[in-house]
């Protein structure tokens, strides 16, 4: 395997993440490279610890880190073979880290972007515009002020009555659901000349999955 380096960020290093949390981020990156093979990822983590002293300034070693992973629900005993396997919590954390890795590197450009469309319709997002009520509209969205005003204009105060044509409701924004498919090229070109292009592709796929699950379900 190869190692990737980035510019040292002094402010990030001062943030209150525990030592195990920092090791977890490295471990999750290794899981991406090993396609979820816990045994291989732990072996690489051990090699990195020997070479770079990851636990040198810690009061605990990798054995304590593995125990912590099990206590926190990131690892569980494998059902069909010896060793460990990742849990749903681990998968979610990897997706979250992938999403954060991509979006924390963004720079200020064109503002906006909320995945909305220009068609009005049914949803929980109420707009400021109003329209005439029609059969099937939720009366919880009724504009009481305009509705009563319409009735007064039509019948006057002495003969006040409320008719269907008087009712106005707030319009709502139409939000749609969609299925998203991301295909990853796994041909030889993805590892051509010894460059790993598959892991970044998997990172993007996991980040997209987390974005859809949390922001656009």
mmCIF file of C-alpha atoms in Angstrom:
data_model
loop_
_atom_site.group_PDB
_atom_site.id
_atom_site.type_symbol
_atom_site.label_atom_id
_atom_site.label_comp_id
_atom_site.label_asym_id
_atom_site.label_seq_id
_atom_site.Cartn_x
_atom_site.Cartn_y
_atom_site.Cartn_z
ATOM 1 C CA UNK A 1 0.000 0.000 0.000
ATOM 2 C CA UNK A 2 1.068 3.629 -0.332
ATOM 3 C CA UNK A 3 0.654 6.555 2.061
ATOM 4 C CA UNK A 4 -0.852 9.915 1.303
ATOM 5 C CA UNK A 5 0.155 13.083 3.096
ATOM 6 C CA UNK A 6 -1.511 16.481 3.454
ATOM 7 C CA UNK A 7 -0.508 19.868 4.835
ATOM 8 C CA UNK A 8 -0.298 20.013 8.634
ATOM 9 C CA UNK A 9 -3.202 21.950 10.153
ATOM 10 C CA UNK A 10 -2.237 23.246 13.595
ATOM 11 C CA UNK A 11 -5.790 24.289 14.476
ATOM 12 C CA UNK A 12 -7.227 20.904 13.598
ATOM 13 C CA UNK A 13 -4.585 19.225 15.740
ATOM 14 C CA UNK A 14 -5.724 21.207 18.786
ATOM 15 C CA UNK A 15 -9.350 20.121 18.568
ATOM 16 C CA UNK A 16 -10.604 17.964 21.390
ATOM 17 C CA UNK A 17 -10.727 14.606 19.647
ATOM 18 C CA UNK A 18 -9.574 11.735 21.777
ATOM 19 C CA UNK A 19 -6.538 9.713 20.730
ATOM 20 C CA UNK A 20 -8.786 6.778 19.884
ATOM 21 C CA UNK A 21 -10.995 9.012 17.731
ATOM 22 C CA UNK A 22 -7.942 10.036 15.723
ATOM 23 C CA UNK A 23 -6.906 6.402 15.349
ATOM 24 C CA UNK A 24 -10.460 5.575 14.276
ATOM 25 C CA UNK A 25 -10.214 7.974 11.329
ATOM 26 C CA UNK A 26 -7.004 6.294 10.187
ATOM 27 C CA UNK A 27 -8.541 2.856 10.718
ATOM 28 C CA UNK A 28 -11.594 3.799 8.651
ATOM 29 C CA UNK A 29 -9.363 4.967 5.814
ATOM 30 C CA UNK A 30 -7.589 1.624 5.910
ATOM 31 C CA UNK A 31 -10.940 -0.166 5.803
ATOM 32 C CA UNK A 32 -11.674 1.676 2.559
ATOM 33 C CA UNK A 33 -8.421 0.388 1.076
ATOM 34 C CA UNK A 34 -9.083 -3.189 2.234
ATOM 35 C CA UNK A 35 -12.753 -3.287 1.179
ATOM 36 C CA UNK A 36 -13.817 -3.802 4.785
ATOM 37 C CA UNK A 37 -11.239 -6.476 5.645
ATOM 38 C CA UNK A 38 -10.756 -5.804 9.363
ATOM 39 C CA UNK A 39 -7.823 -8.201 9.775
ATOM 40 C CA UNK A 40 -5.862 -6.574 6.950
ATOM 41 C CA UNK A 41 -6.721 -3.059 8.142
ATOM 42 C CA UNK A 42 -5.527 -3.828 11.683
ATOM 43 C CA UNK A 43 -2.338 -5.358 10.278
ATOM 44 C CA UNK A 44 -1.616 -2.203 8.275
ATOM 45 C CA UNK A 45 -2.444 -0.056 11.295
ATOM 46 C CA UNK A 46 0.073 -2.056 13.330
ATOM 47 C CA UNK A 47 2.714 -1.545 10.627
ATOM 48 C CA UNK A 48 2.034 2.190 10.575
ATOM 49 C CA UNK A 49 2.273 2.324 14.368
ATOM 50 C CA UNK A 50 5.702 0.668 14.249
ATOM 51 C CA UNK A 51 6.908 2.967 11.484
ATOM 52 C CA UNK A 52 5.363 6.272 12.561
ATOM 53 C CA UNK A 53 4.694 5.793 16.290
ATOM 54 C CA UNK A 54 0.962 6.443 16.174
ATOM 55 C CA UNK A 55 0.552 5.364 19.810
ATOM 56 C CA UNK A 56 3.920 6.680 20.976
ATOM 57 C CA UNK A 57 2.439 9.556 22.982
ATOM 58 C CA UNK A 58 -0.583 7.592 24.153
ATOM 59 C CA UNK A 59 -1.004 5.762 27.419
ATOM 60 C CA UNK A 60 -2.713 2.939 25.536
ATOM 61 C CA UNK A 61 -1.674 0.625 22.717
ATOM 62 C CA UNK A 62 -3.407 -0.898 19.714
ATOM 63 C CA UNK A 63 -4.826 -3.688 21.892
ATOM 64 C CA UNK A 64 -6.649 -1.085 23.982
ATOM 65 C CA UNK A 65 -7.807 0.592 20.779
ATOM 66 C CA UNK A 66 -9.334 -2.683 19.539
ATOM 67 C CA UNK A 67 -11.075 -3.152 22.904
ATOM 68 C CA UNK A 68 -12.412 0.403 22.569
ATOM 69 C CA UNK A 69 -13.706 -0.332 19.064
ATOM 70 C CA UNK A 70 -15.615 -3.317 20.430
ATOM 71 C CA UNK A 71 -17.012 -1.363 23.400
ATOM 72 C CA UNK A 72 -18.155 1.487 21.177
ATOM 73 C CA UNK A 73 -19.850 -0.897 18.749
ATOM 74 C CA UNK A 74 -17.505 -0.391 15.784
ATOM 75 C CA UNK A 75 -16.338 -4.017 15.752
ATOM 76 C CA UNK A 76 -17.985 -7.312 16.582
ATOM 77 C CA UNK A 77 -16.881 -10.930 16.567
ATOM 78 C CA UNK A 78 -17.154 -12.488 13.122
ATOM 79 C CA UNK A 79 -19.919 -15.065 12.917
ATOM 80 C CA UNK A 80 -18.347 -17.557 10.510
ATOM 81 C CA UNK A 81 -14.618 -17.162 11.127
ATOM 82 C CA UNK A 82 -12.157 -15.995 13.737
ATOM 83 C CA UNK A 83 -11.504 -12.307 14.086
ATOM 84 C CA UNK A 84 -13.723 -9.264 13.798
ATOM 85 C CA UNK A 85 -16.124 -7.687 11.358
ATOM 86 C CA UNK A 86 -17.401 -4.140 11.025
ATOM 87 C CA UNK A 87 -20.871 -3.129 12.189
ATOM 88 C CA UNK A 88 -23.530 -0.827 10.804
ATOM 89 C CA UNK A 89 -22.166 1.894 13.083
ATOM 90 C CA UNK A 90 -18.768 1.562 11.409
ATOM 91 C CA UNK A 91 -20.296 1.820 7.937
ATOM 92 C CA UNK A 92 -22.183 4.964 8.926
ATOM 93 C CA UNK A 93 -19.064 6.514 10.446
ATOM 94 C CA UNK A 94 -17.069 5.800 7.278
ATOM 95 C CA UNK A 95 -19.800 7.467 5.199
ATOM 96 C CA UNK A 96 -19.809 10.484 7.527
ATOM 97 C CA UNK A 97 -16.020 10.785 7.414
ATOM 98 C CA UNK A 98 -16.084 10.501 3.616
ATOM 99 C CA UNK A 99 -18.699 13.240 3.388
ATOM 100 C CA UNK A 100 -16.766 15.494 5.772
ATOM 101 C CA UNK A 101 -13.538 14.883 3.887
ATOM 102 C CA UNK A 102 -15.107 16.144 0.667
ATOM 103 C CA UNK A 103 -17.107 19.082 2.003
ATOM 104 C CA UNK A 104 -14.503 20.443 4.423
ATOM 105 C CA UNK A 105 -12.222 21.007 1.441
ATOM 106 C CA UNK A 106 -14.733 23.165 -0.467
ATOM 107 C CA UNK A 107 -13.929 26.788 -1.180
ATOM 108 C CA UNK A 108 -16.273 29.750 -1.408
ATOM 109 C CA UNK A 109 -17.770 29.859 -4.901
ATOM 110 C CA UNK A 110 -21.331 30.225 -6.202
ATOM 111 C CA UNK A 111 -23.823 30.234 -3.285
ATOM 112 C CA UNK A 112 -27.001 28.216 -3.075
ATOM 113 C CA UNK A 113 -27.937 24.651 -3.840
ATOM 114 C CA UNK A 114 -30.810 22.954 -2.035
ATOM 115 C CA UNK A 115 -32.025 20.424 -4.618
ATOM 116 C CA UNK A 116 -35.412 22.065 -5.098
ATOM 117 C CA UNK A 117 -37.488 22.402 -8.244
ATOM 118 C CA UNK A 118 -39.629 25.241 -9.551
ATOM 119 C CA UNK A 119 -42.962 23.392 -9.449
ATOM 120 C CA UNK A 120 -45.452 24.164 -6.674
ATOM 121 C CA UNK A 121 -47.218 21.249 -5.024
ATOM 122 C CA UNK A 122 -47.775 19.220 -1.889
ATOM 123 C CA UNK A 123 -45.172 19.090 0.864
ATOM 124 C CA UNK A 124 -44.498 20.400 4.362
ATOM 125 C CA UNK A 125 -42.626 23.450 3.046
ATOM 126 C CA UNK A 126 -45.147 26.327 3.126
ATOM 127 C CA UNK A 127 -44.603 29.252 0.751
ATOM 128 C CA UNK A 128 -45.692 32.872 1.196
ATOM 129 C CA UNK A 129 -47.904 32.798 -1.921
ATOM 130 C CA UNK A 130 -51.601 31.922 -1.619
ATOM 131 C CA UNK A 131 -54.202 30.573 -4.053
ATOM 132 C CA UNK A 132 -57.827 29.510 -4.161
ATOM 133 C CA UNK A 133 -58.683 26.349 -2.261
ATOM 134 C CA UNK A 134 -59.434 23.256 -4.320
ATOM 135 C CA UNK A 135 -60.667 19.827 -3.347
ATOM 136 C CA UNK A 136 -57.968 17.821 -1.585
ATOM 137 C CA UNK A 137 -56.041 20.805 -0.214
ATOM 138 C CA UNK A 138 -55.116 20.626 3.463
ATOM 139 C CA UNK A 139 -57.125 23.220 5.396
ATOM 140 C CA UNK A 140 -54.282 23.508 7.880
ATOM 141 C CA UNK A 141 -52.675 25.672 5.193
ATOM 142 C CA UNK A 142 -55.657 28.041 5.016
ATOM 143 C CA UNK A 143 -54.865 31.748 4.909
ATOM 144 C CA UNK A 144 -57.447 32.911 7.453
ATOM 145 C CA UNK A 145 -56.969 36.624 6.875
ATOM 146 C CA UNK A 146 -57.495 36.517 3.105
ATOM 147 C CA UNK A 147 -60.320 33.993 3.439
ATOM 148 C CA UNK A 148 -62.358 36.211 5.800
ATOM 149 C CA UNK A 149 -61.519 39.290 3.722
ATOM 150 C CA UNK A 150 -62.879 37.566 0.607
ATOM 151 C CA UNK A 151 -66.105 36.701 2.435
ATOM 152 C CA UNK A 152 -66.570 40.314 3.592
ATOM 153 C CA UNK A 153 -65.982 41.633 0.091
ATOM 154 C CA UNK A 154 -68.544 39.234 -1.348
ATOM 155 C CA UNK A 155 -71.372 39.379 1.245
ATOM 156 C CA UNK A 156 -70.683 42.336 3.516
ATOM 157 C CA UNK A 157 -70.830 42.411 7.321
ATOM 158 C CA UNK A 158 -74.629 42.097 7.736
ATOM 159 C CA UNK A 159 -74.951 38.999 5.532
ATOM 160 C CA UNK A 160 -71.588 37.482 6.348
ATOM 161 C CA UNK A 161 -71.172 33.860 5.229
ATOM 162 C CA UNK A 162 -68.273 31.712 4.176
ATOM 163 C CA UNK A 163 -68.403 30.035 0.803
ATOM 164 C CA UNK A 164 -65.994 27.676 -0.864
ATOM 165 C CA UNK A 165 -64.828 30.304 -3.332
ATOM 166 C CA UNK A 166 -63.762 32.562 -0.417
ATOM 167 C CA UNK A 167 -61.183 30.137 0.915
ATOM 168 C CA UNK A 168 -57.519 30.756 0.169
ATOM 169 C CA UNK A 169 -54.659 28.459 1.167
ATOM 170 C CA UNK A 170 -50.930 28.930 1.323
ATOM 171 C CA UNK A 171 -49.127 27.271 -1.533
ATOM 172 C CA UNK A 172 -46.555 24.626 -0.690
ATOM 173 C CA UNK A 173 -43.343 23.655 -2.370
ATOM 174 C CA UNK A 174 -43.388 20.419 -4.298
ATOM 175 C CA UNK A 175 -40.523 18.113 -3.362
ATOM 176 C CA UNK A 176 -39.844 14.915 -5.231
ATOM 177 C CA UNK A 177 -38.035 11.677 -4.536
ATOM 178 C CA UNK A 178 -35.591 10.053 -6.881
ATOM 179 C CA UNK A 179 -33.307 7.065 -7.147
ATOM 180 C CA UNK A 180 -29.592 7.764 -7.466
ATOM 181 C CA UNK A 181 -27.173 5.294 -9.031
ATOM 182 C CA UNK A 182 -23.415 5.770 -8.990
ATOM 183 C CA UNK A 183 -21.323 3.412 -11.091
ATOM 184 C CA UNK A 184 -17.634 2.940 -10.328
ATOM 185 C CA UNK A 185 -15.192 1.911 -13.025
ATOM 186 C CA UNK A 186 -13.261 -1.142 -11.774
ATOM 187 C CA UNK A 187 -11.313 -1.740 -14.960
ATOM 188 C CA UNK A 188 -7.527 -2.005 -15.111
ATOM 189 C CA UNK A 189 -7.230 1.712 -15.831
ATOM 190 C CA UNK A 190 -8.240 2.430 -12.207
ATOM 191 C CA UNK A 191 -4.952 0.957 -10.970
ATOM 192 C CA UNK A 192 -2.824 1.784 -14.004
ATOM 193 C CA UNK A 193 0.793 2.804 -13.287
ATOM 194 C CA UNK A 194 0.333 1.829 -9.620
ATOM 195 C CA UNK A 195 -2.010 4.738 -8.853
ATOM 196 C CA UNK A 196 -5.015 3.943 -6.666
ATOM 197 C CA UNK A 197 -8.071 5.560 -8.220
ATOM 198 C CA UNK A 198 -10.615 3.115 -6.798
ATOM 199 C CA UNK A 199 -10.368 4.256 -3.155
ATOM 200 C CA UNK A 200 -11.190 7.919 -3.970
ATOM 201 C CA UNK A 201 -14.115 6.662 -6.067
ATOM 202 C CA UNK A 202 -15.360 4.595 -3.131
ATOM 203 C CA UNK A 203 -14.989 7.640 -0.873
ATOM 204 C CA UNK A 204 -17.201 9.710 -3.180
ATOM 205 C CA UNK A 205 -19.774 6.907 -3.371
ATOM 206 C CA UNK A 206 -19.935 6.580 0.419
ATOM 207 C CA UNK A 207 -20.149 10.355 0.849
ATOM 208 C CA UNK A 208 -23.032 10.494 -1.635
ATOM 209 C CA UNK A 209 -24.810 7.669 0.205
ATOM 210 C CA UNK A 210 -24.517 9.540 3.517
ATOM 211 C CA UNK A 211 -25.691 12.793 1.918
ATOM 212 C CA UNK A 212 -28.767 11.096 0.469
ATOM 213 C CA UNK A 213 -29.591 9.224 3.681
ATOM 214 C CA UNK A 214 -29.293 12.282 5.934
ATOM 215 C CA UNK A 215 -30.226 15.259 3.754
ATOM 216 C CA UNK A 216 -32.316 13.945 0.860
ATOM 217 C CA UNK A 217 -34.013 10.705 2.015
#
